Amino acid sequence: MSAPLVVSIPHRLGRDEATRRLKAGLSRAAVNVPVLKVEEENWQGDRMMFRVRALGQVAAGHVDVADDHVMLEVRLPWLLQKFADVAQHAIRNRGHLLLEKK
């Protein structure tokens, strides 16, 4: 099995505000990526487990919310591994937008 894709996104919101924004933001973010469909999103405390589908492939992972950063870890099937660098960049950019102080 391949190594997971891990993305850490720093923030200055605190855990509660970051969690609130993420709960509202995942489905919205997926709307902007037509090839991505959120199949499952399950929150347990400060951890969200998720399953998404892209290009007919399923990827599952989790997001952990801390006081000063968010850590996303996802295992990509072999076909999506080819897009790991692009996915990592996109996740980091969208995460920063979502977690910017406003």
mmCIF file of the C-alpha atoms, coordinates in Angstrom:
data_MODEL
# 
_entry.id   MODEL 
# 
loop_
_atom_site.group_PDB 
_atom_site.id 
_atom_site.type_symbol 
_atom_site.label_atom_id 
_atom_site.label_alt_id 
_atom_site.label_comp_id 
_atom_site.label_asym_id 
_atom_site.label_entity_id 
_atom_site.label_seq_id 
_atom_site.pdbx_PDB_ins_code 
_atom_site.Cartn_x 
_atom_site.Cartn_y 
_atom_site.Cartn_z 
_atom_site.occupancy 
_atom_site.B_iso_or_equiv 
_atom_site.pdbx_formal_charge 
_atom_site.auth_seq_id 
_atom_site.auth_comp_id 
_atom_site.auth_asym_id 
_atom_site.auth_atom_id 
_atom_site.pdbx_PDB_model_num 
ATOM 1   C CA . MET A 1 1   ? 0.000   0.000  0.000   1.00 0.00 ? 1   MET A CA 1 
ATOM 2   C CA . SER A 1 2   ? 1.256   3.473  -0.822  1.00 0.00 ? 2   SER A CA 1 
ATOM 3   C CA . ALA A 1 3   ? 2.225   6.091  1.741   1.00 0.00 ? 3   ALA A CA 1 
ATOM 4   C CA . PRO A 1 4   ? -0.539  8.485  2.725   1.00 0.00 ? 4   PRO A CA 1 
ATOM 5   C CA . LEU A 1 5   ? -0.721  12.015 1.397   1.00 0.00 ? 5   LEU A CA 1 
ATOM 6   C CA . VAL A 1 6   ? -0.263  14.310 4.408   1.00 0.00 ? 6   VAL A CA 1 
ATOM 7   C CA . VAL A 1 7   ? -0.943  18.047 4.391   1.00 0.00 ? 7   VAL A CA 1 
ATOM 8   C CA . SER A 1 8   ? -0.489  20.334 7.392   1.00 0.00 ? 8   SER A CA 1 
ATOM 9   C CA . ILE A 1 9   ? -2.124  23.758 7.264   1.00 0.00 ? 9   ILE A CA 1 
ATOM 10  C CA . PRO A 1 10  ? -1.257  26.284 9.994   1.00 0.00 ? 10  PRO A CA 1 
ATOM 11  C CA . HIS A 1 11  ? -3.897  28.674 11.305  1.00 0.00 ? 11  HIS A CA 1 
ATOM 12  C CA . ARG A 1 12  ? -4.452  31.238 14.063  1.00 0.00 ? 12  ARG A CA 1 
ATOM 13  C CA . LEU A 1 13  ? -8.146  30.650 14.638  1.00 0.00 ? 13  LEU A CA 1 
ATOM 14  C CA . GLY A 1 14  ? -8.129  28.297 17.580  1.00 0.00 ? 14  GLY A CA 1 
ATOM 15  C CA . ARG A 1 15  ? -9.568  24.810 17.476  1.00 0.00 ? 15  ARG A CA 1 
ATOM 16  C CA . ASP A 1 16  ? -13.270 25.699 17.768  1.00 0.00 ? 16  ASP A CA 1 
ATOM 17  C CA . GLU A 1 17  ? -13.335 28.297 14.967  1.00 0.00 ? 17  GLU A CA 1 
ATOM 18  C CA . ALA A 1 18  ? -11.209 26.147 12.661  1.00 0.00 ? 18  ALA A CA 1 
ATOM 19  C CA . THR A 1 19  ? -13.562 23.197 13.238  1.00 0.00 ? 19  THR A CA 1 
ATOM 20  C CA . ARG A 1 20  ? -16.620 25.374 12.574  1.00 0.00 ? 20  ARG A CA 1 
ATOM 21  C CA . ARG A 1 21  ? -15.169 26.592 9.275   1.00 0.00 ? 21  ARG A CA 1 
ATOM 22  C CA . LEU A 1 22  ? -14.160 23.104 8.179   1.00 0.00 ? 22  LEU A CA 1 
ATOM 23  C CA . LYS A 1 23  ? -17.593 21.675 8.943   1.00 0.00 ? 23  LYS A CA 1 
ATOM 24  C CA . ALA A 1 24  ? -19.121 24.290 6.668   1.00 0.00 ? 24  ALA A CA 1 
ATOM 25  C CA . GLY A 1 25  ? -16.369 24.167 4.078   1.00 0.00 ? 25  GLY A CA 1 
ATOM 26  C CA . LEU A 1 26  ? -15.764 20.613 2.850   1.00 0.00 ? 26  LEU A CA 1 
ATOM 27  C CA . SER A 1 27  ? -18.974 20.245 0.867   1.00 0.00 ? 27  SER A CA 1 
ATOM 28  C CA . ARG A 1 28  ? -18.593 23.776 -0.484  1.00 0.00 ? 28  ARG A CA 1 
ATOM 29  C CA . ALA A 1 29  ? -15.023 23.048 -1.570  1.00 0.00 ? 29  ALA A CA 1 
ATOM 30  C CA . ALA A 1 30  ? -16.116 19.875 -3.358  1.00 0.00 ? 30  ALA A CA 1 
ATOM 31  C CA . VAL A 1 31  ? -18.675 21.848 -5.401  1.00 0.00 ? 31  VAL A CA 1 
ATOM 32  C CA . ASN A 1 32  ? -15.781 23.825 -6.899  1.00 0.00 ? 32  ASN A CA 1 
ATOM 33  C CA . VAL A 1 33  ? -14.047 20.623 -8.038  1.00 0.00 ? 33  VAL A CA 1 
ATOM 34  C CA . PRO A 1 34  ? -16.432 18.912 -10.481 1.00 0.00 ? 34  PRO A CA 1 
ATOM 35  C CA . VAL A 1 35  ? -14.551 15.573 -10.505 1.00 0.00 ? 35  VAL A CA 1 
ATOM 36  C CA . LEU A 1 36  ? -14.727 15.312 -6.690  1.00 0.00 ? 36  LEU A CA 1 
ATOM 37  C CA . LYS A 1 37  ? -17.720 13.960 -4.798  1.00 0.00 ? 37  LYS A CA 1 
ATOM 38  C CA . VAL A 1 38  ? -17.876 13.738 -1.005  1.00 0.00 ? 38  VAL A CA 1 
ATOM 39  C CA . GLU A 1 39  ? -19.396 10.342 -0.186  1.00 0.00 ? 39  GLU A CA 1 
ATOM 40  C CA . GLU A 1 40  ? -18.958 10.407 3.585   1.00 0.00 ? 40  GLU A CA 1 
ATOM 41  C CA . GLU A 1 41  ? -18.094 13.018 6.193   1.00 0.00 ? 41  GLU A CA 1 
ATOM 42  C CA . ASN A 1 42  ? -18.218 11.967 9.838   1.00 0.00 ? 42  ASN A CA 1 
ATOM 43  C CA . TRP A 1 43  ? -17.070 14.173 12.727  1.00 0.00 ? 43  TRP A CA 1 
ATOM 44  C CA . GLN A 1 44  ? -15.983 12.697 16.047  1.00 0.00 ? 44  GLN A CA 1 
ATOM 45  C CA . GLY A 1 45  ? -14.763 15.508 18.270  1.00 0.00 ? 45  GLY A CA 1 
ATOM 46  C CA . ASP A 1 46  ? -11.882 17.280 16.528  1.00 0.00 ? 46  ASP A CA 1 
ATOM 47  C CA . ARG A 1 47  ? -11.462 14.571 13.878  1.00 0.00 ? 47  ARG A CA 1 
ATOM 48  C CA . MET A 1 48  ? -13.349 14.244 10.639  1.00 0.00 ? 48  MET A CA 1 
ATOM 49  C CA . MET A 1 49  ? -13.224 10.964 8.778   1.00 0.00 ? 49  MET A CA 1 
ATOM 50  C CA . PHE A 1 50  ? -14.103 11.233 5.106   1.00 0.00 ? 50  PHE A CA 1 
ATOM 51  C CA . ARG A 1 51  ? -14.427 9.304  1.899   1.00 0.00 ? 51  ARG A CA 1 
ATOM 52  C CA . VAL A 1 52  ? -14.365 11.005 -1.492  1.00 0.00 ? 52  VAL A CA 1 
ATOM 53  C CA . ARG A 1 53  ? -14.639 9.795  -5.066  1.00 0.00 ? 53  ARG A CA 1 
ATOM 54  C CA . ALA A 1 54  ? -12.661 11.244 -7.955  1.00 0.00 ? 54  ALA A CA 1 
ATOM 55  C CA . LEU A 1 55  ? -12.279 9.866  -11.457 1.00 0.00 ? 55  LEU A CA 1 
ATOM 56  C CA . GLY A 1 56  ? -14.143 6.734  -10.382 1.00 0.00 ? 56  GLY A CA 1 
ATOM 57  C CA . GLN A 1 57  ? -11.641 6.057  -7.574  1.00 0.00 ? 57  GLN A CA 1 
ATOM 58  C CA . VAL A 1 58  ? -12.358 6.192  -3.830  1.00 0.00 ? 58  VAL A CA 1 
ATOM 59  C CA . ALA A 1 59  ? -9.981  7.816  -1.357  1.00 0.00 ? 59  ALA A CA 1 
ATOM 60  C CA . ALA A 1 60  ? -10.452 7.836  2.406   1.00 0.00 ? 60  ALA A CA 1 
ATOM 61  C CA . GLY A 1 61  ? -8.742  9.749  5.142   1.00 0.00 ? 61  GLY A CA 1 
ATOM 62  C CA . HIS A 1 62  ? -9.135  12.010 8.115   1.00 0.00 ? 62  HIS A CA 1 
ATOM 63  C CA . VAL A 1 63  ? -8.613  15.592 9.212   1.00 0.00 ? 63  VAL A CA 1 
ATOM 64  C CA . ASP A 1 64  ? -7.405  16.426 12.717  1.00 0.00 ? 64  ASP A CA 1 
ATOM 65  C CA . VAL A 1 65  ? -8.003  19.953 14.001  1.00 0.00 ? 65  VAL A CA 1 
ATOM 66  C CA . ALA A 1 66  ? -5.545  21.379 16.545  1.00 0.00 ? 66  ALA A CA 1 
ATOM 67  C CA . ASP A 1 67  ? -5.311  24.816 18.139  1.00 0.00 ? 67  ASP A CA 1 
ATOM 68  C CA . ASP A 1 68  ? -2.790  26.075 15.578  1.00 0.00 ? 68  ASP A CA 1 
ATOM 69  C CA . HIS A 1 69  ? -2.954  23.732 12.582  1.00 0.00 ? 69  HIS A CA 1 
ATOM 70  C CA . VAL A 1 70  ? -5.060  21.264 10.644  1.00 0.00 ? 70  VAL A CA 1 
ATOM 71  C CA . MET A 1 71  ? -3.561  17.937 9.553   1.00 0.00 ? 71  MET A CA 1 
ATOM 72  C CA . LEU A 1 72  ? -5.108  16.057 6.641   1.00 0.00 ? 72  LEU A CA 1 
ATOM 73  C CA . GLU A 1 73  ? -4.091  12.493 5.867   1.00 0.00 ? 73  GLU A CA 1 
ATOM 74  C CA . VAL A 1 74  ? -5.559  10.563 2.952   1.00 0.00 ? 74  VAL A CA 1 
ATOM 75  C CA . ARG A 1 75  ? -4.692  7.282  1.271   1.00 0.00 ? 75  ARG A CA 1 
ATOM 76  C CA . LEU A 1 76  ? -4.966  7.553  -2.476  1.00 0.00 ? 76  LEU A CA 1 
ATOM 77  C CA . PRO A 1 77  ? -5.564  4.575  -4.760  1.00 0.00 ? 77  PRO A CA 1 
ATOM 78  C CA . TRP A 1 78  ? -2.826  3.940  -7.300  1.00 0.00 ? 78  TRP A CA 1 
ATOM 79  C CA . LEU A 1 79  ? -4.566  5.861  -10.112 1.00 0.00 ? 79  LEU A CA 1 
ATOM 80  C CA . LEU A 1 80  ? -4.937  9.000  -7.990  1.00 0.00 ? 80  LEU A CA 1 
ATOM 81  C CA . GLN A 1 81  ? -1.322  8.721  -6.752  1.00 0.00 ? 81  GLN A CA 1 
ATOM 82  C CA . LYS A 1 82  ? -0.311  10.220 -10.093 1.00 0.00 ? 82  LYS A CA 1 
ATOM 83  C CA . PHE A 1 83  ? -2.132  13.408 -9.055  1.00 0.00 ? 83  PHE A CA 1 
ATOM 84  C CA . ALA A 1 84  ? -0.789  13.517 -5.478  1.00 0.00 ? 84  ALA A CA 1 
ATOM 85  C CA . ASP A 1 85  ? 1.389   16.616 -5.981  1.00 0.00 ? 85  ASP A CA 1 
ATOM 86  C CA . VAL A 1 86  ? -1.445  18.529 -7.633  1.00 0.00 ? 86  VAL A CA 1 
ATOM 87  C CA . ALA A 1 87  ? -3.882  17.380 -4.937  1.00 0.00 ? 87  ALA A CA 1 
ATOM 88  C CA . GLN A 1 88  ? -1.496  18.394 -2.151  1.00 0.00 ? 88  GLN A CA 1 
ATOM 89  C CA . HIS A 1 89  ? -1.088  21.875 -3.633  1.00 0.00 ? 89  HIS A CA 1 
ATOM 90  C CA . ALA A 1 90  ? -4.853  22.299 -4.132  1.00 0.00 ? 90  ALA A CA 1 
ATOM 91  C CA . ILE A 1 91  ? -5.663  21.080 -0.602  1.00 0.00 ? 91  ILE A CA 1 
ATOM 92  C CA . ARG A 1 92  ? -3.117  23.442 0.917   1.00 0.00 ? 92  ARG A CA 1 
ATOM 93  C CA . ASN A 1 93  ? -4.397  26.435 -1.098  1.00 0.00 ? 93  ASN A CA 1 
ATOM 94  C CA . ARG A 1 94  ? -8.073  25.803 -0.359  1.00 0.00 ? 94  ARG A CA 1 
ATOM 95  C CA . GLY A 1 95  ? -7.275  25.105 3.279   1.00 0.00 ? 95  GLY A CA 1 
ATOM 96  C CA . HIS A 1 96  ? -5.456  28.419 3.633   1.00 0.00 ? 96  HIS A CA 1 
ATOM 97  C CA . LEU A 1 97  ? -8.403  30.249 2.086   1.00 0.00 ? 97  LEU A CA 1 
ATOM 98  C CA . LEU A 1 98  ? -10.834 28.536 4.405   1.00 0.00 ? 98  LEU A CA 1 
ATOM 99  C CA . LEU A 1 99  ? -8.738  29.116 7.518   1.00 0.00 ? 99  LEU A CA 1 
ATOM 100 C CA . GLU A 1 100 ? -7.638  32.703 6.882   1.00 0.00 ? 100 GLU A CA 1 
ATOM 101 C CA . LYS A 1 101 ? -8.661  35.116 9.575   1.00 0.00 ? 101 LYS A CA 1 
ATOM 102 C CA . LYS A 1 102 ? -11.449 37.365 8.349   1.00 0.00 ? 102 LYS A CA 1 
# 
